[in-house]
């Protein structure tokens, strides 16, 4: 089946079987290996990407369901020279150890900007309830996401963009 | 895990969806958010020959207001239901429960319609619909019909829908009262081991039961002024005695019954 989607801003065409999972499309066809597969059962969040700006577990989405959508993966948010504020915050707060959960954690954290305005730590913990980390014990991740969200909000304010915090966008 | 092969279509209208479902001879399945169906297909417990993705059919993803009820489109995501002002203002229990399903990413993809049509006894939202006396709007090749939620679930993962029918909306009465939802789970992302939803409007207490039998269930109690908590608990105990909750690694049937009572009394004291 022919599908067309934008991955990290690039328009791409694919001819895929309907049973291909989005995570497999991303890893094996687009060859972006930052999005991980942990559980393959919608439980761990290692495969979290953004579909039209909000988080989804790509092991439980068919690639064909994403036809026409904008997909953002960990590779699409920053560069080594200029990290995304959420990446910068994970770096600053030491929000990772082995790094396996990190791409999913960062994408889930970025997505929270659409739902939480000035989140308390408890709200962030609930916000990442679907992302498991075997290493850190979560405290540094929660701190990192708090800082990252505040930074994103400041940037959006500077640029006069409200959309990050517009809950109506959630579908 | 890779599902077995299937065809995939994205109809633009209900009529188109009905005719594809008819041609599939019972082998086709509606795809909503896919967050119950795709996991089952990956395990090959489900092997539909064709998936009919209803996400592009107009009008199924919004909440509308009428005089005495609001209608939630079947394709509204759990997140949309949780954040919708119309739902929060007119049926706050349903918004409150939607916000506790799975995790944020699951709530972005999973839909209220899918949660009901799957027929899972552990569906949180189904419990909320029992407590609020919801009415389901079903469309099929021969037109629309409406059904009370208590007539919809006929067995384990089995509903009153014909293979060609599609749930299009959920009507919730605009009746405000006090509500609460108590969910017992091991980790916050988990399904309920048991959950109880309460919706108290005037002198009626709507009760929704999650994972306490082969299907979602519920009943209502009329509250007389003199009735105290102990009397209500007694009534609940009588009804719970007739339930047949499942036994699994999370708890025995008996444990679930006992916990249902505990959750019911907690829910009574936590009504907001
Ligand atoms: C890890 C995980 C945790 C979860 N935790 C919870 C939880 O705590 N509580 C909870 O309630 N749920 C939970 N869920 C389930 C989640 O809520 C699903 O979204 C929901 O059960 C199904 O909705 P869906 O839109 O994804 O439906 P789908 O998976 O697309 O469909 C489910 C079934 O319903 C049928 N169907 C769907 N829509 C219609 C329609 N409009 N008309 C006719 N038939 C239709 C499909 O053919 C299929 O048989 C969890 C899921 C996962 C993966
Ligand atoms: S791999 Fe998708 S949630 Fe674990
Ligand atoms: S850093 Fe190792 S799993 Fe999170």
Short mmCIF file of C-alpha atoms and ligand atoms in Angstrom, two decimals:
data_model
loop_
_atom_site.label_atom_id
_atom_site.label_comp_id
_atom_site.label_asym_id
_atom_site.label_seq_id
_atom_site.Cartn_x
_atom_site.Cartn_y
_atom_site.Cartn_z
CA UNK A 1 0.00 0.00 0.00
CA UNK A 2 1.28 3.47 -0.92
CA UNK A 3 1.63 5.91 1.94
CA UNK A 4 3.15 9.33 2.30
CA UNK A 5 4.30 10.81 5.55
CA UNK A 6 6.58 13.49 6.82
CA UNK A 7 9.33 12.24 9.08
CA UNK A 8 11.22 14.96 10.93
CA UNK A 9 10.11 17.49 8.34
CA UNK A 10 11.00 15.41 5.28
CA UNK A 11 8.23 14.19 2.99
CA UNK A 12 8.67 10.48 2.26
CA UNK A 13 6.79 7.90 0.16
CA UNK A 14 6.62 4.25 1.03
CA UNK A 15 5.07 1.10 -0.34
CA UNK A 16 4.32 -1.04 2.71
CA UNK A 17 2.32 -4.01 3.87
CA UNK A 18 -0.59 -2.90 6.08
CA UNK A 19 0.79 -5.03 8.91
CA UNK A 20 4.03 -3.07 9.12
CA UNK A 21 4.25 -1.28 12.48
CA UNK A 22 5.18 2.39 12.59
CA UNK A 23 8.22 1.60 14.75
CA UNK A 24 9.48 -0.83 12.11
CA UNK A 25 8.94 1.74 9.39
CA UNK A 26 10.98 4.25 11.37
CA UNK A 27 13.79 1.86 12.30
CA UNK A 28 14.05 -0.42 9.26
CA UNK A 29 12.80 1.68 6.35
CA UNK A 30 13.76 5.24 7.33
CA UNK A 31 16.79 3.79 9.17
CA UNK A 32 16.40 6.00 12.20
CA UNK A 33 17.52 3.80 15.07
CA UNK A 34 16.99 6.26 17.91
CA UNK A 35 13.44 5.05 18.49
CA UNK A 36 13.79 1.83 20.46
CA UNK A 37 11.70 -1.30 20.85
CA UNK A 38 11.55 -2.46 24.44
CA UNK A 39 8.45 -4.47 25.26
CA UNK A 40 6.60 -4.46 21.92
CA UNK A 41 3.37 -4.51 24.02
CA UNK A 42 2.53 -0.82 24.60
CA UNK A 43 3.92 -0.95 28.13
CA UNK A 44 7.44 0.52 28.27
CA UNK A 45 7.37 3.67 26.13
CA UNK A 46 10.80 3.10 24.52
CA UNK A 47 9.14 3.47 21.11
CA UNK A 48 7.41 6.80 21.88
CA UNK A 49 7.35 9.25 18.96
CA UNK A 50 5.21 12.28 18.17
CA UNK A 51 2.39 11.91 15.66
CA UNK A 52 1.21 15.38 14.69
CA UNK A 53 2.90 16.73 17.79
CA UNK A 54 1.52 14.39 20.45
CA UNK A 55 3.00 11.23 21.90
CA UNK A 56 2.17 7.76 20.64
CA UNK A 57 3.70 4.34 21.19
CA UNK A 58 4.84 3.44 17.70
CA UNK A 59 4.83 -0.33 18.44
CA UNK A 60 1.03 -0.10 18.57
CA UNK A 61 0.39 2.01 15.49
CA UNK A 62 0.32 0.64 11.96
CA UNK A 63 2.47 2.57 9.52
CA UNK A 64 -0.60 2.89 7.27
CA UNK A 65 -2.50 4.60 10.10
CA UNK A 66 0.13 7.34 10.02
CA UNK A 67 -0.44 8.03 6.30
CA UNK A 68 -0.50 11.81 5.83
CA UNK A 69 0.83 12.50 9.34
CA UNK A 70 3.85 14.36 10.62
CA UNK A 71 6.12 12.02 12.58
CA UNK A 72 8.79 13.39 14.90
CA UNK A 73 11.48 11.14 16.32
CA UNK A 74 14.39 11.84 18.65
CA UNK A 75 16.55 12.55 15.57
CA UNK A 76 14.24 15.36 14.50
CA UNK A 77 14.24 17.66 17.51
CA UNK A 78 17.78 19.00 17.87
CA UNK A 79 21.34 18.73 16.66
CA UNK A 80 24.56 17.92 18.49
CA UNK A 81 25.49 21.60 18.27
CA UNK A 82 22.06 22.83 19.27
CA UNK A 83 20.13 20.45 21.47
CA UNK A 84 16.37 20.71 21.94
CA UNK A 85 15.61 22.29 25.36
CA UNK A 86 14.33 18.92 26.58
CA UNK A 87 17.56 17.20 25.50
CA UNK A 88 19.59 19.98 27.12
CA UNK A 89 17.62 19.49 30.36
CA UNK A 90 18.23 15.72 30.38
CA UNK A 91 21.95 16.44 29.89
CA UNK A 92 22.03 19.07 32.60
CA UNK A 93 20.10 17.02 35.18
CA UNK A 94 21.76 13.74 34.33
CA UNK A 95 18.36 12.31 33.39
CA UNK A 96 19.79 9.11 31.94
CA UNK A 97 22.17 6.27 32.57
CA UNK A 98 22.15 3.51 29.93
CA UNK A 99 20.05 5.70 27.64
CA UNK A 100 17.71 3.03 26.34
CA UNK A 101 14.53 4.70 27.64
CA UNK A 102 15.81 8.19 26.89
CA UNK A 103 14.50 8.84 23.35
CA UNK A 104 11.02 7.76 24.48
CA UNK A 105 11.27 9.74 27.72
CA UNK A 106 12.29 12.87 25.84
CA UNK A 107 9.47 12.54 23.29
CA UNK A 108 6.95 11.86 26.09
CA UNK A 109 8.32 14.88 27.96
CA UNK A 110 7.97 17.14 24.92
CA UNK A 111 4.41 15.93 24.39
CA UNK A 112 3.53 16.90 27.96
CA UNK A 113 3.88 20.53 26.90
CA UNK A 114 0.53 20.13 25.14
CA UNK A 115 -1.15 18.96 28.36
CA UNK A 116 0.49 20.52 31.39
CA UNK A 117 1.19 24.17 31.81
CA UNK A 118 3.23 24.50 35.00
CA UNK A 119 3.46 20.93 36.10
CA UNK A 120 4.30 19.83 39.61
CA UNK A 121 6.61 16.85 39.95
CA UNK A 122 3.66 14.54 40.68
CA UNK A 123 1.93 15.54 37.46
CA UNK A 124 5.11 14.84 35.52
CA UNK A 125 5.40 11.43 37.18
CA UNK A 126 1.85 10.64 36.07
CA UNK A 127 2.59 12.09 32.65
CA UNK A 128 5.41 9.57 32.12
CA UNK A 129 3.62 6.65 33.78
CA UNK A 130 3.85 4.78 30.48
CA UNK A 131 7.62 5.17 30.16
CA UNK A 132 9.76 2.75 32.11
CA UNK A 133 13.35 3.35 33.15
CA UNK A 134 15.37 0.51 34.64
CA UNK A 135 18.33 2.66 35.64
CA UNK A 136 17.78 6.13 37.02
CA UNK A 137 15.09 5.80 39.65
CA UNK A 138 13.21 8.56 37.81
CA UNK A 139 14.08 11.54 40.07
CA UNK A 140 16.51 13.10 37.62
CA UNK A 141 14.16 12.43 34.72
CA UNK A 142 11.35 14.27 36.50
CA UNK A 143 13.66 17.20 37.25
CA UNK A 144 14.84 17.23 33.64
CA UNK A 145 11.34 17.26 32.23
CA UNK A 146 10.33 20.04 34.60
CA UNK A 147 13.24 22.18 33.42
CA UNK A 148 12.70 21.22 29.78
CA UNK A 149 9.04 22.19 29.86
CA UNK A 150 9.79 25.53 31.54
CA UNK A 151 12.43 26.22 28.89
CA UNK A 152 10.06 25.25 26.06
CA UNK A 153 7.42 27.54 27.51
CA UNK A 154 9.87 30.43 27.70
CA UNK A 155 10.98 29.87 24.10
CA UNK A 156 7.37 29.69 22.92
CA UNK A 157 6.61 32.91 24.79
CA UNK A 158 9.61 34.67 23.26
CA UNK A 159 8.50 33.57 19.82
CA UNK A 160 4.87 34.41 20.56
CA UNK A 161 3.71 30.88 19.96
CA UNK A 162 0.79 29.76 22.09
CA UNK A 163 0.13 26.50 20.33
CA UNK A 164 2.35 24.37 22.55
CA UNK A 165 -0.04 24.85 25.40
CA UNK A 166 -3.28 24.69 23.48
CA UNK A 167 -5.15 21.67 24.78
CA UNK A 168 -7.63 21.84 21.95
CA UNK A 169 -4.96 20.38 19.74
CA UNK A 170 -5.20 17.04 21.47
CA UNK A 171 -7.11 14.49 19.48
CA UNK B 1 5.55 -9.41 16.96
CA UNK B 2 4.01 -9.28 13.53
CA UNK B 3 0.27 -9.65 12.84
CA UNK B 4 -0.84 -12.00 10.09
CA UNK B 5 -1.56 -10.33 6.73
CA UNK B 6 -4.67 -8.28 6.18
CA UNK B 7 -6.05 -5.65 3.86
CA UNK B 8 -6.57 -2.12 5.05
CA UNK B 9 -9.12 0.42 3.88
CA UNK B 10 -9.98 3.95 4.96
CA UNK B 11 -13.61 4.66 4.05
CA UNK B 12 -14.68 8.30 3.93
CA UNK B 13 -18.31 7.66 4.84
CA UNK B 14 -20.37 5.33 7.01
CA UNK B 15 -22.15 3.89 3.95
CA UNK B 16 -18.82 2.99 2.40
CA UNK B 17 -17.73 1.35 5.67
CA UNK B 18 -20.94 -0.71 5.89
CA UNK B 19 -20.53 -2.08 2.39
CA UNK B 20 -16.89 -3.04 2.98
CA UNK B 21 -17.89 -4.78 6.20
CA UNK B 22 -20.69 -6.60 4.38
CA UNK B 23 -18.36 -7.78 1.60
CA UNK B 24 -15.89 -9.06 4.18
CA UNK B 25 -18.41 -11.66 5.32
CA UNK B 26 -17.74 -11.31 9.01
CA UNK B 27 -13.95 -11.47 8.55
CA UNK B 28 -13.49 -7.70 8.57
CA UNK B 29 -13.05 -5.53 11.64
CA UNK B 30 -13.47 -1.88 12.41
CA UNK B 31 -10.22 -0.18 13.43
CA UNK B 32 -10.53 2.81 15.76
CA UNK B 33 -7.45 3.69 17.84
CA UNK B 34 -6.10 0.17 17.53
CA UNK B 35 -4.97 0.07 21.15
CA UNK B 36 -6.90 -3.09 21.94
CA UNK B 37 -7.10 -4.61 18.47
CA UNK B 38 -3.48 -4.23 17.32
CA UNK B 39 -2.05 -5.90 20.46
CA UNK B 40 -4.46 -8.82 19.90
CA UNK B 41 -3.45 -9.02 16.23
CA UNK B 42 0.24 -8.98 17.14
CA UNK B 43 -0.40 -11.97 19.38
CA UNK B 44 -2.47 -13.45 16.55
CA UNK B 45 -5.46 -13.88 18.84
CA UNK B 46 -7.29 -11.79 16.24
CA UNK B 47 -6.74 -12.33 12.49
CA UNK B 48 -9.17 -10.12 10.59
CA UNK B 49 -8.93 -10.32 6.81
CA UNK B 50 -9.52 -6.61 6.43
CA UNK B 51 -9.32 -3.61 8.73
CA UNK B 52 -11.79 -0.81 8.18
CA UNK B 53 -10.17 2.31 9.63
CA UNK B 54 -13.02 4.68 10.57
CA UNK B 55 -10.79 7.59 11.62
CA UNK B 56 -11.46 9.59 8.43
CA UNK B 57 -15.26 9.39 8.59
CA UNK B 58 -16.55 12.88 9.19
CA UNK B 59 -18.32 13.79 12.40
CA UNK B 60 -17.17 10.96 14.66
CA UNK B 61 -14.44 12.87 16.51
CA UNK B 62 -16.34 15.66 18.17
CA UNK B 63 -18.47 16.36 21.23
CA UNK B 64 -21.83 18.02 20.67
CA UNK B 65 -24.34 19.63 23.01
CA UNK B 66 -28.11 19.25 22.88
CA UNK B 67 -30.86 20.32 25.25
CA UNK B 68 -30.78 17.42 27.71
CA UNK B 69 -27.66 15.53 26.70
CA UNK B 70 -24.22 15.76 25.20
CA UNK B 71 -23.12 13.35 22.50
CA UNK B 72 -19.52 12.18 22.34
CA UNK B 73 -18.43 10.93 18.91
CA UNK B 74 -17.20 7.33 19.01
CA UNK B 75 -13.79 8.32 17.58
CA UNK B 76 -13.03 10.87 20.30
CA UNK B 77 -9.76 9.89 21.96
CA UNK B 78 -9.63 9.34 25.70
CA UNK B 79 -7.53 12.53 25.91
CA UNK B 80 -10.17 14.53 24.07
CA UNK B 81 -12.90 13.22 26.38
CA UNK B 82 -10.75 14.02 29.43
CA UNK B 83 -10.01 17.59 28.30
CA UNK B 84 -13.31 18.48 26.64
CA UNK B 85 -15.02 21.33 28.44
CA UNK B 86 -18.43 20.07 27.33
CA UNK B 87 -17.77 16.69 28.93
CA UNK B 88 -16.20 18.19 32.06
CA UNK B 89 -19.15 20.52 32.57
CA UNK B 90 -21.98 18.10 31.79
CA UNK B 91 -20.71 14.67 32.71
CA UNK B 92 -17.63 15.19 34.86
CA UNK B 93 -17.40 11.53 35.92
CA UNK B 94 -16.77 10.49 32.32
CA UNK B 95 -13.99 13.08 31.85
CA UNK B 96 -12.47 12.09 35.20
CA UNK B 97 -12.44 8.40 34.29
CA UNK B 98 -11.09 8.98 30.75
CA UNK B 99 -8.09 10.75 32.29
CA UNK B 100 -7.18 7.56 34.19
CA UNK B 101 -7.11 5.11 31.29
CA UNK B 102 -3.70 3.64 30.50
CA UNK B 103 -1.09 6.39 30.04
CA UNK B 104 -0.84 9.67 28.12
CA UNK B 105 0.20 8.04 24.82
CA UNK B 106 -2.57 5.42 25.05
CA UNK B 107 -5.10 8.17 25.77
CA UNK B 108 -3.97 10.01 22.63
CA UNK B 109 -4.73 7.02 20.38
CA UNK B 110 -7.42 4.95 22.13
CA UNK B 111 -11.01 6.01 21.61
CA UNK B 112 -14.17 5.96 23.70
CA UNK B 113 -15.96 3.97 21.00
CA UNK B 114 -13.22 1.34 20.84
CA UNK B 115 -13.20 1.04 24.62
CA UNK B 116 -16.89 0.14 24.56
CA UNK B 117 -17.06 -1.98 21.40
CA UNK B 118 -14.16 -4.13 22.51
CA UNK B 119 -16.43 -5.35 25.30
CA UNK B 120 -13.63 -5.75 27.79
CA UNK B 121 -15.01 -6.14 31.34
CA UNK B 122 -12.03 -4.08 32.55
CA UNK B 123 -12.97 -1.03 30.46
CA UNK B 124 -12.97 1.91 32.84
CA UNK B 125 -15.09 4.08 30.61
CA UNK B 126 -17.78 1.41 30.31
CA UNK B 127 -18.10 1.53 34.11
CA UNK B 128 -18.55 5.30 33.92
CA UNK B 129 -21.24 4.89 31.25
CA UNK B 130 -23.22 2.52 33.49
CA UNK B 131 -23.03 4.99 36.35
CA UNK B 132 -24.26 7.84 34.15
CA UNK B 133 -27.04 5.91 32.31
CA UNK B 134 -25.50 6.50 28.90
CA UNK B 135 -27.25 5.68 25.63
CA UNK B 136 -25.27 4.34 22.66
CA UNK B 137 -26.00 5.48 19.13
CA UNK B 138 -25.40 2.72 16.60
CA UNK B 139 -25.49 3.05 12.82
CA UNK B 140 -25.93 0.26 10.30
CA UNK B 141 -26.88 -0.22 6.66
CA UNK B 142 -30.55 0.07 7.62
CA UNK B 143 -30.30 3.22 9.67
CA UNK B 144 -29.64 4.24 13.23
CA UNK B 145 -30.72 2.72 16.52
CA UNK B 146 -30.18 3.66 20.13
CA UNK B 147 -29.47 1.32 22.97
CA UNK B 148 -29.09 1.70 26.71
CA UNK B 149 -25.60 0.80 27.85
CA UNK B 150 -26.99 -2.00 30.04
CA UNK B 151 -28.28 -3.82 26.95
CA UNK B 152 -25.04 -3.55 24.99
CA UNK B 153 -22.72 -6.10 26.60
CA UNK B 154 -23.80 -9.67 25.97
CA UNK B 155 -20.75 -11.73 26.95
CA UNK B 156 -16.98 -11.70 27.38
CA UNK B 157 -15.65 -9.45 24.57
CA UNK B 158 -19.06 -9.74 22.98
CA UNK B 159 -21.50 -6.92 22.27
CA UNK B 160 -24.93 -6.46 20.73
CA UNK B 161 -23.40 -4.93 17.57
CA UNK B 162 -24.08 -6.73 14.29
CA UNK B 163 -20.92 -7.29 12.22
CA UNK B 164 -21.95 -4.49 9.85
CA UNK B 165 -22.82 -1.99 12.54
CA UNK B 166 -20.69 0.85 13.84
CA UNK B 167 -21.03 2.68 17.13
CA UNK B 168 -21.13 6.36 16.24
CA UNK B 169 -21.82 8.17 19.47
CA UNK B 170 -22.47 8.08 23.18
CA UNK B 171 -25.26 10.20 24.66
CA UNK B 172 -24.81 11.34 28.23
CA UNK B 173 -27.65 12.99 30.13
CA UNK B 174 -26.85 16.51 31.32
CA UNK B 175 -27.49 15.79 34.97
CA UNK B 176 -25.06 17.09 37.49
CA UNK B 177 -24.53 15.60 40.87
CA UNK B 178 -21.61 14.16 42.74
CA UNK B 179 -19.28 11.48 41.46
CA UNK B 180 -16.24 9.41 42.27
CA UNK B 181 -14.10 6.69 40.73
CA UNK B 182 -11.96 4.24 42.65
CA UNK B 183 -9.57 2.06 40.66
CA UNK B 184 -7.41 -0.66 42.16
CA UNK B 185 -4.29 -1.28 40.09
CA UNK B 186 -0.73 -2.43 40.72
CA UNK B 187 1.03 0.13 38.54
CA UNK B 188 -0.52 3.38 37.41
CA UNK B 189 -0.54 2.34 33.72
CA UNK B 190 -2.31 -0.95 34.43
CA UNK B 191 -5.87 -1.97 33.76
CA UNK B 192 -8.10 -2.08 36.81
CA UNK B 193 -7.95 -5.18 38.97
CA UNK B 194 -11.32 -3.86 40.09
CA UNK B 195 -12.84 -0.39 39.84
CA UNK B 196 -16.07 1.22 41.01
CA UNK B 197 -17.62 4.37 39.53
CA UNK B 198 -20.36 6.31 41.33
CA UNK B 199 -22.62 9.05 40.05
CA UNK B 200 -25.13 10.49 42.51
CA UNK B 201 -27.87 12.59 40.97
CA UNK B 202 -30.67 13.75 43.24
CA UNK B 203 -31.82 10.60 45.04
CA UNK B 204 -30.34 8.07 42.64
CA UNK B 205 -26.89 6.54 42.93
CA UNK B 206 -25.59 5.18 39.61
CA UNK B 207 -22.97 2.47 40.13
CA UNK B 208 -20.53 1.19 37.49
CA UNK B 209 -18.53 -1.98 38.03
CA UNK B 210 -15.25 -2.62 36.26
CA UNK B 211 -13.75 -6.12 35.98
CA UNK B 212 -16.28 -7.76 38.27
CA UNK B 213 -17.76 -10.24 35.81
CA UNK B 214 -17.60 -11.31 32.16
CA UNK B 215 -18.80 -7.87 31.01
CA UNK B 216 -18.77 -4.32 32.33
CA UNK B 217 -21.79 -3.92 34.60
CA UNK B 218 -23.72 -1.57 36.80
CA UNK B 219 -26.96 -0.84 38.57
CA UNK B 220 -28.61 2.03 40.36
CA UNK B 221 -29.79 2.44 43.91
CA UNK B 222 -32.46 4.83 44.99
CA UNK B 223 -31.48 6.77 48.04
CA UNK B 224 -34.04 7.54 50.63
CA UNK B 225 -33.21 10.30 53.00
CA UNK B 226 -32.72 8.06 56.00
CA UNK B 227 -30.32 5.75 54.24
CA UNK B 228 -26.88 5.77 55.79
CA UNK B 229 -23.61 4.42 54.50
CA UNK B 230 -23.97 1.13 56.36
CA UNK B 231 -27.32 0.43 54.72
CA UNK B 232 -25.93 1.25 51.28
CA UNK B 233 -22.96 -0.99 51.89
CA UNK B 234 -25.35 -3.75 52.88
CA UNK B 235 -27.22 -3.34 49.59
CA UNK B 236 -23.99 -3.35 47.66
CA UNK B 237 -22.85 -6.51 49.44
CA UNK B 238 -26.07 -8.27 48.44
CA UNK B 239 -25.56 -7.36 44.80
CA UNK B 240 -21.83 -8.17 44.88
CA UNK B 241 -22.67 -11.65 46.18
CA UNK B 242 -24.20 -12.42 42.79
CA UNK B 243 -21.19 -11.25 40.75
CA UNK B 244 -18.71 -13.61 39.13
CA UNK B 245 -15.43 -11.71 38.82
CA UNK B 246 -12.48 -13.37 37.05
CA UNK B 247 -9.56 -15.02 38.86
CA UNK B 248 -6.07 -14.33 37.50
CA UNK B 249 -2.53 -13.53 38.61
CA UNK B 250 -3.68 -10.15 39.94
CA UNK B 251 -6.27 -11.59 42.29
CA UNK B 252 -8.81 -14.31 42.90
CA UNK B 253 -12.48 -13.91 42.25
CA UNK B 254 -13.12 -13.69 45.99
CA UNK B 255 -10.41 -11.03 46.43
CA UNK B 256 -12.05 -8.93 43.74
CA UNK B 257 -15.43 -9.16 45.47
CA UNK B 258 -13.96 -8.09 48.78
CA UNK B 259 -12.06 -5.23 47.15
CA UNK B 260 -15.18 -4.12 45.31
CA UNK B 261 -16.83 -3.55 48.67
CA UNK B 262 -13.81 -1.65 49.95
CA UNK B 263 -13.75 0.51 46.80
CA UNK B 264 -17.49 1.10 46.99
CA UNK B 265 -17.28 2.42 50.51
CA UNK B 266 -14.22 4.53 49.62
CA UNK B 267 -16.06 5.87 46.60
CA UNK B 268 -19.04 6.80 48.78
CA UNK B 269 -16.89 8.83 51.11
CA UNK B 270 -14.93 10.40 48.25
CA UNK B 271 -17.89 11.75 46.26
CA UNK B 272 -17.04 15.20 44.88
C1 LIG C 1 -0.99 -0.95 27.75
C2 LIG C 1 -2.46 -0.64 27.69
C3 LIG C 1 -3.11 -0.24 28.84
C4 LIG C 1 -4.47 0.05 28.82
N1 LIG C 1 -5.06 0.43 29.98
C5 LIG C 1 -6.39 0.65 29.98
C6 LIG C 1 -7.05 1.01 31.18
O1 LIG C 1 -6.43 1.20 32.22
N2 LIG C 1 -8.41 1.16 31.14
C7 LIG C 1 -9.11 1.01 29.99
O2 LIG C 1 -10.33 1.16 30.01
N3 LIG C 1 -8.50 0.71 28.84
C8 LIG C 1 -7.17 0.51 28.81
N4 LIG C 1 -6.55 0.19 27.63
C9 LIG C 1 -7.36 0.02 26.40
C10 LIG C 1 -7.52 1.32 25.69
O3 LIG C 1 -8.44 2.11 26.40
C11 LIG C 1 -8.06 1.11 24.27
O4 LIG C 1 -7.95 2.34 23.66
C12 LIG C 1 -9.49 0.69 24.13
O5 LIG C 1 -9.79 -0.45 24.85
C13 LIG C 1 -9.85 0.39 22.69
O6 LIG C 1 -10.03 1.55 21.98
P1 LIG C 1 -9.43 1.71 20.53
O7 LIG C 1 -9.95 2.96 19.98
O8 LIG C 1 -7.97 1.58 20.60
O9 LIG C 1 -10.13 0.49 19.77
P2 LIG C 1 -9.58 -0.58 18.73
O10 LIG C 1 -8.46 -1.34 19.32
O11 LIG C 1 -9.35 0.05 17.42
O12 LIG C 1 -10.88 -1.51 18.61
C14 LIG C 1 -11.28 -2.35 19.66
C15 LIG C 1 -12.45 -3.21 19.22
O13 LIG C 1 -13.64 -2.44 19.04
C16 LIG C 1 -14.10 -2.45 17.69
N5 LIG C 1 -14.51 -1.07 17.40
C17 LIG C 1 -13.78 0.05 17.69
N6 LIG C 1 -14.50 1.16 17.42
C18 LIG C 1 -15.70 0.75 16.96
C19 LIG C 1 -16.88 1.43 16.53
N7 LIG C 1 -16.98 2.76 16.57
N8 LIG C 1 -17.94 0.67 16.11
C20 LIG C 1 -17.86 -0.68 16.10
N9 LIG C 1 -16.78 -1.38 16.50
C21 LIG C 1 -15.70 -0.68 16.93
C22 LIG C 1 -12.93 -2.97 16.87
O14 LIG C 1 -13.39 -3.66 15.73
C23 LIG C 1 -12.24 -3.89 17.86
O15 LIG C 1 -12.88 -5.12 17.90
C24 LIG C 1 -5.19 -0.07 27.61
C25 LIG C 1 -4.54 -0.45 26.44
C26 LIG C 1 -3.18 -0.74 26.46
C27 LIG C 1 -2.52 -1.14 25.20
S1 LIG C 2 8.12 -1.01 22.65
FE1 LIG C 2 6.36 0.18 22.41
S2 LIG C 2 5.75 0.53 24.43
FE2 LIG C 2 7.42 -0.82 24.70
S1 LIG C 3 18.50 5.14 31.49
FE1 LIG C 3 18.58 2.99 31.34
S2 LIG C 3 16.48 2.51 31.07
FE2 LIG C 3 16.40 4.60 31.55
#
